[in-house]
XYZ file of C-alpha atoms in Angstrom:
333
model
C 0.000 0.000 0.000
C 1.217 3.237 -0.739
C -0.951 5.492 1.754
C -2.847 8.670 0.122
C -1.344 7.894 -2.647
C -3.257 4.689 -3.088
C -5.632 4.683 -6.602
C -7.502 1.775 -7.001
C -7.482 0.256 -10.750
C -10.459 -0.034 -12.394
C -10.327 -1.902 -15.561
C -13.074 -0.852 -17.807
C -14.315 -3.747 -19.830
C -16.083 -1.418 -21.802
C -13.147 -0.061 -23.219
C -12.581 -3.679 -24.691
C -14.042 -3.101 -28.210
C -14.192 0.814 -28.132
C -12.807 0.612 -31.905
C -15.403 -1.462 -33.285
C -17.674 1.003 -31.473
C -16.755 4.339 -32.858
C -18.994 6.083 -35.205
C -18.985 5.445 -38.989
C -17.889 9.155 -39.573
C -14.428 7.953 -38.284
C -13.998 4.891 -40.173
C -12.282 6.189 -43.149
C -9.863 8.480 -40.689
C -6.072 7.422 -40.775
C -5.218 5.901 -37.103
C -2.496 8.129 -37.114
C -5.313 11.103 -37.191
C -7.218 9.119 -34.304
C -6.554 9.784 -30.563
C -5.142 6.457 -29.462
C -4.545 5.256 -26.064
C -0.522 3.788 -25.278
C 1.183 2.594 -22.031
C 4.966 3.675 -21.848
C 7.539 0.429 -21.297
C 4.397 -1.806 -21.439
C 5.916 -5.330 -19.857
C 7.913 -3.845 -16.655
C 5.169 -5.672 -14.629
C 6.606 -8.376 -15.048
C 10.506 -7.478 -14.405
C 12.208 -10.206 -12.607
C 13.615 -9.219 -9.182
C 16.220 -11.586 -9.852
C 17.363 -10.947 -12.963
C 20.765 -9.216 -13.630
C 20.593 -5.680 -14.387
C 21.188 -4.985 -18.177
C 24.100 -4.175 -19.711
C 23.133 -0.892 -21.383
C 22.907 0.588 -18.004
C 25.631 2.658 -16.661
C 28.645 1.018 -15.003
C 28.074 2.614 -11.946
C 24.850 0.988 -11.278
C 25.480 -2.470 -12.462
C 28.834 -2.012 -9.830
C 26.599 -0.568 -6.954
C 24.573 -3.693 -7.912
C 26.975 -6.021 -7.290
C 28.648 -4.665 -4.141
C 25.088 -3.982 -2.662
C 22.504 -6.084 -4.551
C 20.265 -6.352 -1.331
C 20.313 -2.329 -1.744
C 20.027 -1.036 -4.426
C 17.639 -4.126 -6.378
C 15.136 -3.389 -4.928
C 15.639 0.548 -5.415
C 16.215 -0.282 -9.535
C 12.533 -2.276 -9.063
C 10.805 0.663 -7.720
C 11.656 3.331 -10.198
C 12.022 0.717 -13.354
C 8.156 -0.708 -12.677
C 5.713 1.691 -15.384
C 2.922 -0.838 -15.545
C 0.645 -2.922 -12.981
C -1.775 -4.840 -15.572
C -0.724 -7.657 -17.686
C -0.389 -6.721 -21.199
C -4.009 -8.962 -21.857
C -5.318 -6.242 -18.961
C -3.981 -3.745 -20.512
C -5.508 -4.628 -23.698
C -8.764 -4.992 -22.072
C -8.760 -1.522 -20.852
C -8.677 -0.010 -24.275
C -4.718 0.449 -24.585
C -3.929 0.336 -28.531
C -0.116 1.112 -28.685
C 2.322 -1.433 -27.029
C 5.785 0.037 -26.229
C 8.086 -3.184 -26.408
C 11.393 -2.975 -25.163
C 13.423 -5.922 -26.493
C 16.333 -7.130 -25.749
C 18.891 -10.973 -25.350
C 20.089 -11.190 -22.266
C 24.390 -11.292 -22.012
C 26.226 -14.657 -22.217
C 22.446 -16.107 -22.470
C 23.406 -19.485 -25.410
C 19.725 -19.443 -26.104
C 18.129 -17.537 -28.716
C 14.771 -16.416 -26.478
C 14.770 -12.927 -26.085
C 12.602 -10.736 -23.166
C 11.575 -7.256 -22.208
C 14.025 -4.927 -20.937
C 14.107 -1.686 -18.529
C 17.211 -2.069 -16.663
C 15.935 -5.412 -15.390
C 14.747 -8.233 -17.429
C 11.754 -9.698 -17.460
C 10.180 -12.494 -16.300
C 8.257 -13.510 -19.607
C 9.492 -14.149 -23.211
C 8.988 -11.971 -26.547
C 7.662 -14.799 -27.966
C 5.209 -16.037 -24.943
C 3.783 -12.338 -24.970
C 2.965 -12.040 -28.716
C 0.993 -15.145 -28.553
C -0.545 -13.845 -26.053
C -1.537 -10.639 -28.091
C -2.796 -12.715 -30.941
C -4.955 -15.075 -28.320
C -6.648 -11.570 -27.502
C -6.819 -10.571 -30.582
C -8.597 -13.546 -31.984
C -11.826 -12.784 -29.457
C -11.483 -8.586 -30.659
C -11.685 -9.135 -34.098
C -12.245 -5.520 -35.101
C -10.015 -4.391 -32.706
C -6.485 -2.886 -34.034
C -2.660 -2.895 -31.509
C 0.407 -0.982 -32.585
C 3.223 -3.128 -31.590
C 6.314 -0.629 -31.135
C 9.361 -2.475 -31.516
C 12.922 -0.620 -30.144
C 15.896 -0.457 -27.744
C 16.842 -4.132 -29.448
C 19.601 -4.816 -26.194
C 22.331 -7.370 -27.344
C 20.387 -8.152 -30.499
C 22.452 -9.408 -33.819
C 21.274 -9.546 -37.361
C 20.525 -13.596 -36.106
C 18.561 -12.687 -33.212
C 16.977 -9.853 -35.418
C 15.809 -12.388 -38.013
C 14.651 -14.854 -35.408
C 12.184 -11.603 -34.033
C 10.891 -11.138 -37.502
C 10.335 -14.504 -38.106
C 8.430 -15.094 -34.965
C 6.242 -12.268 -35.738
C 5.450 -12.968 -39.694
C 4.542 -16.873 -37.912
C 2.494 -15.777 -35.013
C 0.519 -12.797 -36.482
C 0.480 -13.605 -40.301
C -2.472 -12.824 -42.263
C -3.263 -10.020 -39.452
C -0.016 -7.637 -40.193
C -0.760 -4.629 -42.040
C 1.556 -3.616 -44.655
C 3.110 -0.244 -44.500
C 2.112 0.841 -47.832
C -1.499 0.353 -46.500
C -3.500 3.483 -45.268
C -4.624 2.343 -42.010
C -8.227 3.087 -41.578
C -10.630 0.903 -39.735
C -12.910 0.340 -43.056
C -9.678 -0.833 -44.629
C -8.480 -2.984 -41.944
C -11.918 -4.053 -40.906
C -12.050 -4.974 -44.769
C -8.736 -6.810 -45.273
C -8.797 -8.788 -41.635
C -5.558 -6.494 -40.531
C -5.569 -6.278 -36.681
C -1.770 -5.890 -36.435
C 0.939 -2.771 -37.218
C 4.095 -3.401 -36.197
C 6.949 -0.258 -35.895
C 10.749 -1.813 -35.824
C 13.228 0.654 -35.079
C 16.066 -1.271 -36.905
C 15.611 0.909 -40.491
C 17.671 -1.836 -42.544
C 15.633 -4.115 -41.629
C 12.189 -2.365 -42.119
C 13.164 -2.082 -45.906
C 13.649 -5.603 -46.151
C 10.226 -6.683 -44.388
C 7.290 -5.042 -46.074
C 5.203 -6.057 -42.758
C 7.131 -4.109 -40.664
C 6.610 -0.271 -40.274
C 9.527 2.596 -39.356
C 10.139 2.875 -36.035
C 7.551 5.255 -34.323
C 8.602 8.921 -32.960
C 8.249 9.410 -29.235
C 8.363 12.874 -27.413
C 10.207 11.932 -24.530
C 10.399 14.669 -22.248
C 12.568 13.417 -19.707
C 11.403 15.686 -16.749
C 10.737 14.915 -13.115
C 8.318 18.126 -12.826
C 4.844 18.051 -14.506
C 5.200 21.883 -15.626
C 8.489 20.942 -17.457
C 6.853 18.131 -19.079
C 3.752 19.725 -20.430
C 5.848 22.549 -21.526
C 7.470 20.514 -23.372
C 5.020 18.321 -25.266
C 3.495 21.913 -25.799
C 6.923 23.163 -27.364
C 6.748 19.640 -29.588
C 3.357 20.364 -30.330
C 4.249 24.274 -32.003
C 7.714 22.672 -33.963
C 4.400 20.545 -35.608
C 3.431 16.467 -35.095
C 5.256 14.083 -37.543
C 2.483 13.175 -40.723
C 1.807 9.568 -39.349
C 2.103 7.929 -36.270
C 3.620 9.580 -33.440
C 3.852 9.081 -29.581
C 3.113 12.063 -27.317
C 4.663 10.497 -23.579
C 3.059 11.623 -20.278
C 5.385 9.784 -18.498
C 7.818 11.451 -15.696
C 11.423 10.496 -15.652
C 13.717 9.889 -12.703
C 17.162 10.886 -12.643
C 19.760 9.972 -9.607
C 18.863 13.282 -7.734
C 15.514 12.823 -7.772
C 15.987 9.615 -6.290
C 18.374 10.411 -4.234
C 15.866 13.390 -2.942
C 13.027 10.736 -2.070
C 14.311 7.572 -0.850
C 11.529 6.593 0.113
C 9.831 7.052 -3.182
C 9.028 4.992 -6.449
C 7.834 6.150 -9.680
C 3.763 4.866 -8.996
C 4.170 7.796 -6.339
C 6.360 9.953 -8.834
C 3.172 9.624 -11.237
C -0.098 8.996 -9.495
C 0.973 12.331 -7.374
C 1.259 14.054 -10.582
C -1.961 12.229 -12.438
C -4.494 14.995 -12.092
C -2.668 17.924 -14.177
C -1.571 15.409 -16.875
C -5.428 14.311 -16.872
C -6.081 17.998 -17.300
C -3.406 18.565 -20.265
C -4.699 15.216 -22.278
C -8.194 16.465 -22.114
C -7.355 19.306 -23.548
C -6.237 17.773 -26.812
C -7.071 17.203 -30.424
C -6.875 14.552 -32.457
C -6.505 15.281 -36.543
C -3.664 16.110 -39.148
C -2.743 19.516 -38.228
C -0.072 20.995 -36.787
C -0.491 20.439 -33.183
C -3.188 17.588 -32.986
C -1.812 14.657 -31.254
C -2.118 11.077 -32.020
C -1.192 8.113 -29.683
C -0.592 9.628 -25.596
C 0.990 6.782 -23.913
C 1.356 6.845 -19.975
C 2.658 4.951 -17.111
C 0.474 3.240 -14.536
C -2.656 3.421 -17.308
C -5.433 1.571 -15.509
C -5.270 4.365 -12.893
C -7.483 7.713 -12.997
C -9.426 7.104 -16.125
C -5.903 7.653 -18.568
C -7.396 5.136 -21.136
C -10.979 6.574 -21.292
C -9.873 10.448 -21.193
C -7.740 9.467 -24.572
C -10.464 7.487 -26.230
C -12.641 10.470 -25.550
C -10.427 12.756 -27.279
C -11.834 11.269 -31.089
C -15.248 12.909 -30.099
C -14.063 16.247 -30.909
C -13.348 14.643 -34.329
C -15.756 16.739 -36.747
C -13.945 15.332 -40.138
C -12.745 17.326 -42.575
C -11.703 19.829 -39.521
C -9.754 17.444 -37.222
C -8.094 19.929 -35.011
C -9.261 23.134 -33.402
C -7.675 26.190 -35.219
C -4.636 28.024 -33.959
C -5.498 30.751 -31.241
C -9.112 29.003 -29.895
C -7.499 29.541 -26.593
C -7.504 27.011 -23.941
C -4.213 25.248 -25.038
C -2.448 25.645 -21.719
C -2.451 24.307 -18.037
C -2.232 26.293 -15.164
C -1.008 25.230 -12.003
């Protein structure tokens, strides 16, 4: 329990099918002019607390680790953890952008590969796609982004033996990237699956896969920073397909080092109600600063997933996004 700063998570089943339930007017709207919900290093609830850390952290903390493993582990699990629902959970709740972090673990002979964010997790690549396509099969007009990146320890081999895995498991259900990704159109052509890889070589070779997706990353421990930020992003003009607008906070070694008693779940639940105010405040649509997907950490709390889905009712097609100067772009605190 974490006092106060307890929120209780309240999966919304309703949110299950909320694609095949939008209205027609939006069914010949690009996703990538749709407000779609994301979660932000989607598998760290599953992180093992036994697993090494990885070795694309620093050398300072994989030496602290070893010196004082009882120490600092459990530290590294409190401010690596984004996520509390399984990934089927999270799909449940209406999250439609999966941020996979993937990576092959050092000196590991095998060819299985996991999640990474500094720890490993406990669960396979290939166990949790399965699992997407077993979810899938009961949401058939239901559509998931599957965000590929980071790639930790991962060789051309290892590479193929991702792509492989994916072509077998989801097949008929990948989108190809010359598609325009409408519902009609995937509704049409039984597509359920688009699938970024941020390896661009390899994207060329693969018509299946799509480039790897942009992400503004604010890296910011204070809520004003961040939304100035994503407000800054949002004037330089959104990217003309996908693109990932983060509401996640970021930790650095001060801030934890300010609050050792702290985690991120407190880091972000304390700072949930002005992001809530800042994504309901967006629009959806090609222009300039319309947004697209808004992924967050700790989504089923404080009705993240249902604010986002919300945001496609401003949708008036053609006119996406409200013109420059309507007022009301900012958030006060």
């Amino acid at each position: 329990m974490e006092g106060p700063l307890q929120t209780s998570i309240h999966l919304c089943h309703e949110n299950g099918q909320w694609m095949s339930q939008l209205p027609e007017n939006l069914w010949n709207i690009p996703l990538y002019n749709l407000s779609l919900p994301g979660s932000h290093d989607t598998m760290t609830y599953c992180l093992d607390k036994d697993s090494a850390v990885s070795d694309n952290e620093s050398k300072l903390v994989n030496f602290l680790n070893k010196c004082m493993p009882c120490i600092v582990h459990p530290i590294i699990m409190k401010w690596s953890t984004t996520q509390e629902l399984s990934v089927t959970e999270q799909l449940e709740a209406g999250v439609r952008y999966l941020d996979f972090r993937i990576a092959h673990k050092a000196n590991d002979p095998s060819m299985n590969l996991y999640f990474v964010h500094m720890l490993y997790t406990t669960v396979t690549v290939q166990d949790i796609l399965c699992e997407v396509l077993k979810w899938l099969e009961t949401h058939p007009q239901e559509v998931v982004i599957l965000a590929c990146r980071n790639f930790d320890g991962l060789t051309k081999k290892l590479h193929c033996h991702l792509i492989a895995h994916i072509k077998e498991i989801f097949q008929y259900k990948l989108c190809p990237r010359n598609v325009v990704p409408t519902l009609q159109t995937m509704w049409q052509c039984g597509y359920q699956v688009i699938v970024s890889y941020e390896e661009e070589t390899l994207v060329k070779e693969h018509c299946e896969l799509w480039p790897a997706i942009p992400y503004w990353w604010g890296n910011k421990t204070a809520t004003r920073a961040l939304i100035q930020y994503l407000e800054r992003m949002k004037r330089i003009g959104r990217p003309e397909r996908f693109f990932v607008a983060g509401i996640n906070l970021t930790e650095n070694l001060a801030y934890i080092l300010a609050h050792p008693f702290g985690s991120l779940k407190k880091m972000t639940l304390q700072n949930l109600p002005y992001l809530k105010i800042w994504v309901k405040q967006q629009y959806p649509g090609p222009k300039k600063e319309c947004i697209n997907i808004i992924a967050g950490d700790f989504i089923g709390n404080d009705d993240f997933v249902k604010d986002v889905i919300e945001l496609n009712t401003k949708i008036n097609p053609p006119l996406y996004c409200r013109s420059k100067g309507a007022g009301g772009n900012t958030v006060s605190f």
